[in-house]
Coordinates of C-alpha atoms in Angstrom, one line a residue:
X1 CA 2.7 -3.1 -12.5
X2 CA 3.5 -4.0 -9.0
X3 CA 5.7 -7.0 -8.4
X4 CA 4.1 -7.5 -5.0
X5 CA 1.6 -5.8 -2.8
X6 CA 3.0 -7.0 0.5
X7 CA 2.0 -4.9 3.5
X8 CA 3.5 -5.3 7.0
X9 CA 2.1 -5.7 10.5
X10 CA 0.9 -2.6 12.4
X11 CA 0.1 -1.4 15.8
X12 CA -2.5 1.4 15.5
X13 CA -3.4 3.5 18.5
X14 CA -5.6 6.6 18.6
X15 CA -9.1 8.0 18.9
X16 CA -11.7 5.4 17.9
X17 CA -14.8 6.9 16.3
X18 CA -18.2 5.6 15.1
X19 CA -19.4 7.0 11.8
X20 CA -23.2 6.8 11.3
X21 CA -24.9 7.5 8.0
X22 CA -28.6 8.2 7.7
X23 CA -29.7 8.2 4.1
X24 CA -32.9 9.2 2.3
X25 CA -34.5 11.5 -0.2
X26 CA -35.5 15.2 0.1
X27 CA -38.5 16.2 -2.1
X28 CA -40.1 19.0 0.0
X29 CA -39.5 21.7 2.6
X30 CA -41.0 21.4 6.0
X31 CA -44.1 23.6 6.6
X32 CA -42.9 24.0 10.2
X33 CA -39.6 25.6 9.3
X34 CA -37.5 26.3 6.2
X35 CA -35.6 23.0 6.4
X36 CA -35.6 20.0 4.1
X37 CA -37.7 16.9 5.0
X38 CA -35.8 13.7 4.6
X39 CA -37.7 10.5 3.8
X40 CA -35.5 8.0 5.6
X41 CA -34.6 4.9 3.5
X42 CA -31.4 3.5 5.1
X43 CA -28.8 3.8 7.8
X44 CA -25.4 2.2 8.6
X45 CA -22.6 2.4 11.1
X46 CA -18.9 2.0 10.2
X47 CA -15.6 2.4 12.0
X48 CA -14.1 5.9 12.0
X49 CA -11.0 7.7 13.2
X50 CA -8.1 5.4 14.3
X51 CA -10.5 2.4 13.9
X52 CA -10.9 3.3 10.2
X53 CA -7.2 3.4 9.8
X54 CA -7.1 -0.1 11.2
X55 CA -9.9 -1.3 8.9
X56 CA -8.2 0.2 5.8
X57 CA -4.9 -1.4 6.7
X58 CA -6.6 -4.8 7.2
X59 CA -8.4 -4.5 3.9
X60 CA -5.0 -4.0 2.2
X61 CA -3.6 -7.2 3.9
X62 CA -2.1 -5.9 7.2
X63 CA -2.2 -7.7 10.5
X64 CA -3.3 -4.9 12.8
X65 CA -3.3 -4.6 16.6
X66 CA -5.8 -1.8 17.4
X67 CA -5.5 0.1 20.7
X68 CA -8.0 2.7 21.9
X69 CA -11.1 3.4 24.1
X70 CA -14.8 2.6 23.6
X71 CA -17.6 3.6 26.0
X72 CA -20.1 1.2 27.6
X73 CA -22.9 2.6 25.5
X74 CA -25.0 1.7 22.4
X75 CA -22.5 3.5 20.1
X76 CA -19.8 1.3 21.6
X77 CA -21.8 -1.8 20.8
X78 CA -22.2 -0.6 17.2
X79 CA -18.5 0.2 16.8
X80 CA -17.4 -3.1 18.2
X81 CA -19.8 -4.8 15.9
X82 CA -18.4 -2.9 12.9
X83 CA -14.9 -3.9 13.9
X84 CA -16.0 -7.5 14.5
X85 CA -16.3 -8.0 10.7
X86 CA -12.5 -7.6 10.6
X87 CA -11.7 -10.2 13.2
X88 CA -10.1 -13.3 11.7
X89 CA -8.0 -13.3 8.6
X90 CA -9.6 -11.9 5.5
X91 CA -9.1 -13.0 1.9
X92 CA -6.5 -10.3 1.6
X93 CA -4.7 -11.8 4.6
X94 CA -5.5 -8.8 6.9
X95 CA -7.1 -8.8 10.3
X96 CA -7.9 -6.3 13.1
X97 CA -7.1 -7.7 16.5
X98 CA -9.2 -6.1 19.3
X99 CA -7.4 -7.2 22.5
X100 CA -6.2 -3.6 22.9
X101 CA -9.6 -2.0 22.6
X102 CA -10.5 -1.0 26.2
X103 CA -14.2 -0.6 27.1
X104 CA -14.8 1.6 30.0
X105 CA -17.6 3.7 31.7
X106 CA -15.2 6.6 31.9
X107 CA -15.5 7.2 28.2
X108 CA -18.3 8.1 25.8
X109 CA -18.0 6.5 22.3
X110 CA -17.4 9.4 20.0
X111 CA -20.0 9.4 17.2
X112 CA -20.3 11.4 14.0
X113 CA -23.7 11.1 12.3
X114 CA -24.1 12.3 8.7
X115 CA -27.5 12.8 7.2
X116 CA -27.5 12.3 3.4
X117 CA -29.9 13.0 0.6
X118 CA -28.6 10.9 -2.3
X119 CA -24.9 11.8 -2.4
X120 CA -25.4 15.2 -0.8
X121 CA -24.6 15.6 2.9
X122 CA -27.2 17.8 4.6
X123 CA -25.9 18.0 8.2
X124 CA -23.4 16.3 10.6
X125 CA -24.2 15.7 14.2
X126 CA -21.3 15.1 16.6
X127 CA -21.6 13.3 20.0
X128 CA -18.6 13.3 22.3
X129 CA -17.8 13.9 25.9
X130 CA -14.1 13.4 26.4
X131 CA -12.7 13.3 29.9
X132 CA -10.4 16.2 30.9
X133 CA -7.7 13.6 31.3
X134 CA -7.4 9.9 31.4
X135 CA -7.0 8.2 34.7
X136 CA -3.6 6.7 35.4
X137 CA -5.1 3.2 35.3
X138 CA -6.5 3.8 31.8
X139 CA -3.3 5.3 30.6
X140 CA -1.4 2.3 31.9
X141 CA -3.8 -0.2 30.2
X142 CA -3.4 1.5 26.8
X143 CA 0.3 1.8 27.1
X144 CA 0.7 -1.9 28.1
X145 CA -1.4 -3.0 25.1
X146 CA 0.8 -1.0 22.8
X147 CA 4.1 -2.3 24.3
X148 CA 2.9 -5.9 24.1
X149 CA 1.8 -5.6 20.5
X150 CA 5.0 -3.9 19.3
X151 CA 6.7 -7.3 19.6
X152 CA 4.5 -8.5 16.7
X153 CA 4.6 -5.3 14.6
X154 CA 6.7 -3.8 11.9
X155 CA 5.5 -0.2 12.5
X156 CA 3.6 2.0 15.0
X157 CA 0.8 4.2 13.7
X158 CA -0.6 7.0 15.8
X159 CA -3.9 8.4 14.7
X160 CA -4.5 11.5 16.8
X161 CA -7.9 13.1 16.4
X162 CA -7.3 15.2 19.5
X163 CA -10.2 13.6 21.4
X164 CA -8.3 12.8 24.5
X165 CA -7.1 9.2 24.1
X166 CA -3.4 10.1 23.5
X167 CA -2.1 11.5 26.7
X168 CA 1.4 13.0 26.6
X169 CA 2.8 10.2 28.8
X170 CA 1.4 7.5 26.6
X171 CA 2.9 9.1 23.5
X172 CA 6.3 9.4 25.1
X173 CA 6.4 5.8 26.2
X174 CA 5.1 4.2 23.1
X175 CA 7.2 6.2 20.7
X176 CA 10.4 5.6 22.7
X177 CA 9.6 1.8 22.9
X178 CA 9.0 1.6 19.1
X179 CA 12.2 3.4 18.2
X180 CA 14.2 1.2 20.6
X181 CA 12.9 -1.7 18.5
X182 CA 13.9 0.0 15.3
X183 CA 10.3 0.4 14.2
X184 CA 9.1 3.4 12.1
X185 CA 6.5 5.6 13.9
X186 CA 4.0 7.4 11.6
X187 CA 1.7 10.0 13.1
X188 CA -1.4 11.7 11.8
X189 CA -1.3 14.8 14.0
X190 CA -4.0 17.2 15.2
X191 CA -2.1 19.0 17.9
X192 CA -0.6 22.4 17.4
X193 CA 2.3 21.5 19.6
X194 CA 4.2 18.9 17.7
X195 CA 6.8 18.3 20.4
X196 CA 4.3 15.7 21.9
X197 CA 5.4 13.5 19.0
X198 CA 9.1 13.8 19.6
X199 CA 10.9 10.8 18.3
X200 CA 8.4 10.0 15.5
X201 CA 9.8 9.0 12.1
X202 CA 7.2 10.8 10.1
X203 CA 4.1 13.0 10.5
X204 CA 1.4 13.5 7.9
X205 CA -0.3 16.9 8.5
X206 CA -2.6 18.6 6.0
X207 CA -2.2 22.3 5.2
X208 CA -4.5 23.4 8.0
X209 CA -2.6 21.3 10.6
X210 CA 0.8 22.4 9.4
X211 CA -0.3 26.1 9.4
X212 CA -1.6 25.7 13.0
X213 CA 1.6 24.1 14.2
X214 CA 4.0 26.5 12.5
X215 CA 2.2 29.8 12.1
X216 CA 2.8 29.8 8.3
X217 CA -0.3 31.2 6.7
X218 CA 0.7 30.5 3.1
X219 CA 1.9 27.1 1.9
X220 CA 1.9 27.2 -1.9
X221 CA 5.4 27.0 -3.2
X222 CA 8.4 24.8 -2.4
X223 CA 10.2 27.4 -0.4
X224 CA 7.2 28.0 1.9
X225 CA 6.6 24.3 2.4
X226 CA 10.3 23.7 3.1
X227 CA 10.4 26.5 5.7
X228 CA 7.2 25.3 7.5
X229 CA 8.3 21.6 7.4
X230 CA 11.7 22.5 8.8
X231 CA 10.1 24.4 11.7
X232 CA 7.7 21.5 12.3
X233 CA 10.6 19.0 12.2
X234 CA 12.5 21.0 14.7
X235 CA 9.7 20.3 17.2
X236 CA 9.7 16.5 16.9
X237 CA 12.8 15.5 14.9
X238 CA 11.5 13.6 11.9
X239 CA 10.2 13.9 8.3
X240 CA 7.1 15.8 7.3
X241 CA 4.7 14.5 4.6
X242 CA 2.3 17.3 3.7
X243 CA -1.0 16.1 2.3
X244 CA -2.4 18.6 -0.2
X245 CA -5.8 17.2 -1.4
X246 CA -6.2 17.5 -5.2
X247 CA -2.5 18.6 -5.4
X248 CA -1.2 15.3 -4.0
X249 CA 1.4 15.2 -1.3
X250 CA 4.9 16.5 -0.6
X251 CA 7.7 14.9 1.4
X252 CA 10.3 17.0 3.3
X253 CA 13.1 15.0 4.9
X254 CA 15.9 16.3 7.2
X255 CA 19.4 15.5 6.0
X256 CA 21.8 13.7 8.3
X257 CA 19.3 13.9 11.2
X258 CA 19.1 17.6 11.4
X259 CA 16.1 19.8 10.6
X260 CA 18.4 22.7 9.6
X261 CA 19.3 21.0 6.3
X262 CA 16.9 19.0 4.1
X263 CA 17.0 16.8 1.1
X264 CA 15.0 18.2 -1.9
X265 CA 11.3 18.0 -1.7
X266 CA 9.6 15.0 -3.2
X267 CA 6.2 15.4 -4.8
X268 CA 3.6 12.8 -5.7
X269 CA 0.6 14.0 -7.8
X270 CA -2.9 13.2 -6.8
X271 CA -4.6 10.6 -9.0
X272 CA -7.5 11.8 -11.1
X273 CA -10.7 10.5 -9.6
X274 CA -14.4 11.4 -9.5
X275 CA -14.8 12.8 -5.9
X276 CA -18.0 11.8 -4.1
X277 CA -16.8 12.1 -0.5
X278 CA -13.5 12.9 1.2
X279 CA -14.6 11.4 4.6
X280 CA -11.9 9.1 5.8
X281 CA -9.6 9.6 2.9
X282 CA -6.8 10.7 5.2
X283 CA -7.2 7.5 7.1
X284 CA -6.8 5.6 3.9
X285 CA -3.6 7.5 3.1
X286 CA -2.2 6.8 6.5
X287 CA -3.1 3.1 6.4
X288 CA -1.6 2.6 2.9
X289 CA 1.5 4.6 3.7
X290 CA 2.2 2.9 7.0
X291 CA 1.4 -0.6 5.6
X292 CA 3.8 -0.1 2.7
X293 CA 6.6 1.2 4.9
X294 CA 6.0 -1.7 7.3
X295 CA 6.3 -4.0 4.4
X296 CA 9.8 -2.7 3.6
X297 CA 8.9 -0.3 0.7
X298 CA 10.9 2.9 0.3
X299 CA 9.0 6.1 1.3
X300 CA 8.6 7.2 -2.4
X301 CA 6.9 4.0 -3.4
X302 CA 4.7 4.1 -0.2
X303 CA 3.6 7.6 -1.2
X304 CA 2.6 6.6 -4.7
X305 CA 0.6 3.7 -3.3
X306 CA -1.1 6.0 -0.8
X307 CA -2.0 8.4 -3.6
X308 CA -3.6 5.7 -5.6
X309 CA -5.5 4.4 -2.5
X310 CA -6.7 8.0 -1.8
X311 CA -8.0 8.3 -5.3
X312 CA -10.1 5.2 -4.8
X313 CA -11.3 6.3 -1.4
X314 CA -12.8 9.6 -2.5
X315 CA -14.8 7.8 -5.1
X316 CA -16.7 6.0 -2.3
X317 CA -19.6 7.6 -0.6
X318 CA -18.9 8.0 3.1
X319 CA -16.2 6.4 5.3
X320 CA -15.0 3.3 3.5
X321 CA -12.1 1.0 3.3
X322 CA -10.0 0.5 0.1
X323 CA -9.3 -3.2 -0.5
X324 CA -6.1 -4.7 -1.9
X325 CA -8.1 -6.0 -4.8
X326 CA -9.3 -2.4 -5.6
X327 CA -5.7 -1.1 -5.4
X328 CA -4.4 -3.9 -7.6
X329 CA -7.2 -3.3 -10.1
X330 CA -6.4 0.5 -10.2
X331 CA -2.7 -0.4 -10.9
X332 CA -3.6 -3.1 -13.4
X333 CA -6.0 -0.8 -15.3
X334 CA -3.1 1.7 -15.9
X335 CA -4.2 4.4 -13.6
X336 CA -0.5 4.2 -12.5
X337 CA 2.2 2.6 -14.5
X338 CA 5.0 0.3 -13.4
X339 CA 7.5 2.7 -14.7
X340 CA 6.0 5.4 -12.5
X341 CA 6.3 3.1 -9.5
X342 CA 10.0 2.2 -10.2
X343 CA 9.6 -0.9 -8.1
X344 CA 12.2 -3.5 -7.2
X345 CA 11.5 -7.2 -7.5
X346 CA 9.6 -9.1 -4.8
X347 CA 11.5 -11.5 -2.5
X348 CA 10.4 -15.1 -2.4
X349 CA 8.5 -14.8 0.9
X350 CA 6.5 -11.8 -0.4
X351 CA 5.8 -13.5 -3.6
X352 CA 4.5 -16.7 -2.0
X353 CA 2.3 -14.7 0.3
X354 CA 0.9 -12.7 -2.6
X355 CA 0.2 -15.8 -4.6
X356 CA -1.7 -17.3 -1.7
X357 CA -3.8 -14.1 -1.5
X358 CA -4.5 -14.1 -5.3
X359 CA -5.5 -17.7 -5.2
X360 CA -7.9 -17.1 -2.4
X361 CA -9.5 -14.6 -4.7
X362 CA -9.9 -17.3 -7.3
X363 CA -7.1 -16.0 -9.6
X364 CA -5.3 -18.3 -12.1
X365 CA -1.6 -17.9 -11.8
X366 CA 0.7 -17.8 -14.9
X367 CA 4.5 -18.1 -14.8
X368 CA 7.1 -17.2 -17.4
X369 CA 10.8 -16.9 -17.0
X370 CA 14.0 -15.8 -18.8
X371 CA 17.0 -13.5 -18.6
X372 CA 15.2 -10.7 -20.6
X373 CA 18.5 -8.8 -20.9
X374 CA 17.8 -6.6 -24.0
X375 CA 14.0 -6.4 -24.4
X376 CA 12.8 -6.9 -27.9
X377 CA 9.5 -7.6 -29.7
X378 CA 9.8 -11.3 -29.2
X379 CA 9.9 -10.8 -25.4
X380 CA 6.9 -8.4 -25.6
X381 CA 4.9 -10.9 -27.6
X382 CA 5.7 -13.7 -25.1
X383 CA 4.6 -11.6 -22.1
X384 CA 1.4 -10.4 -23.9
X385 CA 0.4 -14.0 -24.6
X386 CA 1.3 -15.2 -21.1
X387 CA -0.9 -12.4 -19.6
X388 CA -3.8 -13.4 -21.7
X389 CA -3.8 -17.0 -20.3
X390 CA -4.7 -16.2 -16.7
X391 CA -5.5 -13.6 -14.0
X392 CA -2.0 -12.9 -12.6
X393 CA 1.4 -13.1 -14.4
X394 CA 4.6 -13.7 -12.5
X395 CA 7.9 -13.3 -14.4
X396 CA 10.9 -15.2 -13.0
X397 CA 14.1 -13.3 -13.8
X398 CA 17.6 -14.8 -13.8
X399 CA 19.9 -12.9 -11.4
X400 CA 23.1 -11.3 -12.7
X401 CA 25.1 -14.3 -11.4
X402 CA 22.8 -16.8 -13.1
X403 CA 23.0 -14.9 -16.5
X404 CA 26.8 -14.8 -16.3
X405 CA 26.9 -18.6 -15.8
X406 CA 24.5 -19.2 -18.7
X407 CA 25.7 -16.5 -21.2
X408 CA 29.3 -15.7 -20.3
X409 CA 31.2 -13.0 -18.4
X410 CA 30.1 -10.2 -20.8
X411 CA 26.5 -10.6 -19.9
X412 CA 24.1 -9.3 -18.7
X413 CA 24.1 -6.0 -20.5
X414 CA 21.7 -4.6 -18.0
X415 CA 21.8 -5.4 -14.3
X416 CA 19.1 -7.3 -12.5
X417 CA 17.4 -4.3 -11.0
X418 CA 17.2 -2.5 -14.4
X419 CA 15.8 -5.7 -16.1
X420 CA 13.3 -6.2 -13.3
X421 CA 12.0 -2.6 -13.6
X422 CA 11.6 -2.9 -17.4
X423 CA 9.8 -6.2 -17.0
X424 CA 7.6 -4.8 -14.2
X425 CA 6.5 -1.9 -16.5
X426 CA 5.2 -4.2 -19.2
X427 CA 1.4 -4.4 -19.4
X428 CA 0.1 -7.6 -17.9
X429 CA 3.0 -8.3 -15.5
X430 CA 1.9 -8.5 -11.9
X431 CA 5.1 -9.6 -10.2
X432 CA 8.8 -10.0 -10.9
X433 CA 10.9 -12.4 -8.9
X434 CA 14.6 -13.0 -9.1
X435 CA 16.2 -16.5 -8.9
X436 CA 19.9 -17.3 -8.6
X437 CA 19.9 -20.9 -9.9
X438 CA 20.4 -21.8 -13.5
X439 CA 16.8 -22.9 -13.8
X440 CA 13.6 -21.6 -12.0
X441 CA 12.6 -25.1 -10.8
X442 CA 12.8 -24.2 -7.1
X443 CA 11.0 -20.9 -7.6
X444 CA 8.2 -22.7 -9.5
X445 CA 8.0 -25.2 -6.7
X446 CA 7.7 -22.4 -4.2
X447 CA 5.0 -20.4 -6.1
X448 CA 3.0 -23.4 -7.5
X449 CA 1.6 -21.6 -10.6
X450 CA -1.2 -23.0 -12.7
X451 CA 0.3 -22.4 -16.1
X452 CA 3.9 -22.3 -17.4
X453 CA 4.7 -20.3 -20.5
X454 CA 7.7 -21.0 -22.7
X455 CA 8.8 -20.5 -26.3
X456 CA 7.7 -23.1 -28.8
X457 CA 11.2 -24.3 -29.5
X458 CA 10.7 -26.5 -26.4
X459 CA 8.6 -29.7 -26.1
X460 CA 6.1 -29.3 -23.2
X461 CA 7.7 -32.2 -21.3
X462 CA 11.1 -30.5 -21.5
X463 CA 10.0 -27.3 -19.8
X464 CA 11.5 -26.9 -16.4
X465 CA 8.7 -27.2 -13.7
X466 CA 6.2 -29.0 -16.0
X467 CA 6.0 -31.8 -13.5
X468 CA 5.1 -29.4 -10.8
X469 CA 2.2 -27.7 -12.6
X470 CA 0.9 -31.1 -13.9
X471 CA 0.6 -32.4 -10.4
X472 CA -1.7 -29.5 -9.5
X473 CA -3.8 -29.9 -12.6
X474 CA -2.1 -27.1 -14.6
X475 CA -0.4 -27.2 -18.0
X476 CA 2.5 -25.8 -20.1
X477 CA 1.7 -23.3 -22.8
X478 CA 4.1 -22.9 -25.7
X479 CA 4.2 -19.5 -27.5
X480 CA 5.2 -19.4 -31.2
X481 CA 8.5 -17.7 -31.7
X482 CA 8.9 -14.4 -33.6
X483 CA 11.3 -14.4 -36.5
X484 CA 14.3 -12.1 -36.7
X485 CA 14.8 -11.2 -33.0
X486 CA 17.4 -12.5 -30.6
X487 CA 19.1 -10.9 -27.6
X488 CA 22.4 -12.7 -28.5
X489 CA 22.2 -11.4 -32.1
X490 CA 21.6 -7.9 -30.9
X491 CA 24.5 -8.0 -28.4
X492 CA 26.7 -9.5 -31.1
X493 CA 25.8 -6.9 -33.6
X494 CA 26.5 -4.1 -31.2
X495 CA 29.9 -5.6 -30.3
X496 CA 30.8 -6.0 -34.0
X497 CA 29.8 -2.4 -34.9
X498 CA 31.8 -1.1 -32.0
X499 CA 34.9 -3.0 -33.2
X500 CA 34.2 -2.0 -36.8
X501 CA 33.9 -5.6 -37.9
X502 CA 30.8 -7.0 -39.7
X503 CA 29.0 -9.7 -37.8
X504 CA 29.4 -11.9 -40.9
X505 CA 26.3 -14.0 -40.2
X506 CA 22.6 -13.3 -40.5
X507 CA 20.6 -13.0 -37.3
X508 CA 18.8 -16.1 -36.3
X509 CA 15.3 -16.6 -37.8
X510 CA 13.6 -17.2 -34.4
X511 CA 13.6 -15.7 -31.0
X512 CA 14.6 -17.5 -27.9
X513 CA 13.3 -15.6 -24.8
X514 CA 16.4 -15.1 -22.7

C-alpha cells in the first residue's frame, strides 16, 4: 500500500487542444454512399493535449499553473469552459490555474473531433491552423507566465504536440530558468530534433518518437533501447523514459552526467487492464510521473504510479482524467502491492495533507502504532482488525532512536526503513509515518484520527491520544491479544540459540504489539 499519495506543484506549458466526442448508434448504411449513418445521441467537449496533462495532474491533487494559447473562437470558449471546472481547489486538493492561458486572435483553437458508435471510433476530424511562427509579443507573454509560475512550482512539464506553441526561444529560456531553480524538467517530445530540449531532466518518447529522433528502426531488446536512448540523450543531456504501450516503460539514465555511460535499464511492466481507448493515456502518464517527481518520489516509484494510472486511463472511453481516488482504489484493491512499490514512510506534512484529503472524501481514519520490529501473527491480526474499523489506516512507527530508548541498545533488529516497508506491504495499511518520541501523542495530535487501535492489555483511558480522539467524537478500540507471540520472546530465543544457551523460560502467553 502507499504510505502517502502526495503530488507536488507543477507548471505545465504546451499545446492546448479541445477534444470533442460525438456519440450515437449505427444501424444502417447510407443509401447515398457506402458509409454508416450515425443516429446522434450525445456530444461532449473535454480538455486535450497539454490541457489534459494539467487536468490529470489536478485530479491527482497537484496545484497546476497552465500556460498556453487559445483562439478567440467557439472552440476556445468550450476549452476554457472545460478547464473552468478545475478552477478552485478540488476534493483531492488539486487545481488548474488559468492566468497563463493566453487568448489571442492570432491563434485557432486546435480541435480533434471523434465520432463514436458505442465504443467504436468511426472517424476523427482535426481542425487546426497554426501560425508559421509566434509573434515576439506572444512568445514574451508565454515566457513571462512560465517564469512567474516557476516560483510556486516543484517541477516544469513541457507537453509538446508540435502544433507551434513552443518556439525554440521559449524552450531555451524556460528550461534554463527551471534548472537554475533546481527544478526537474519533464518533456513529452514530438520533435525529431531533441536538441531543442537541451537541459531537460527527462523526456518521455514513445517508440515512434524515439525512432524518428534517432533513426533506430528496431527497438525491441535492451541493447537496441540503450543505444537509441544514449543517442537521444546526447542531443539534450538528460534521461530517457521510453513508453512501450502494453509492454510498460523503460528508463535509461546517463551515469555521472554523461550519455556515453549509462546505469542499467529499469523496466516497469504495464498493468493488466481492459483497454477501451488509448486517447490521452500518454497525458495521464506524464501527469502522474511529473506530479510524483514534484512530490519528492524517486523516479522508480513515480514510474510505477504512472503505470497504474495509465492502466486506469485506457479503461475509460475517450480523453479522461484519472483521479487520486481511482489511483488509491487501484492500489488498495491489490492491482499493485506495497512490496512492489518499495515505498518509504510519509513525512508529517505529507501525512497531514493526505488525511485532510481523505476526510474531504468522507473517509473514517484509523490509527495504530508500535515498534513492529519482528513482524509476527499477533501484529498481523492487530493490523487486520484495525483496517476493518474504518476507511483508511495509518500506522505510526517508532523510529530507530525511539526503539533503542524503549527496548535497549540491541534493538531494533530491523531498521526503520525496513520496518516501514514491511508494514506498508500489509493489506489494509494506507500510510506509514515515523515518530521519534517515546509515544505517538504529538503525531496523533497532528493527524487527528477518528479511531485509535491498541492491544487489549490496556484500558481505553490509558491509551496515548485517547483524549484527542474523544474530543473529536472518536473512540479507542482494543484488540484481543494473540497467545504465544512476542517480539521480545523471539529476539530472546534467537539470542539464546546463538549463544547455545536455552532460554530457560516459556514465551509469554500474550502478544504486546511492539
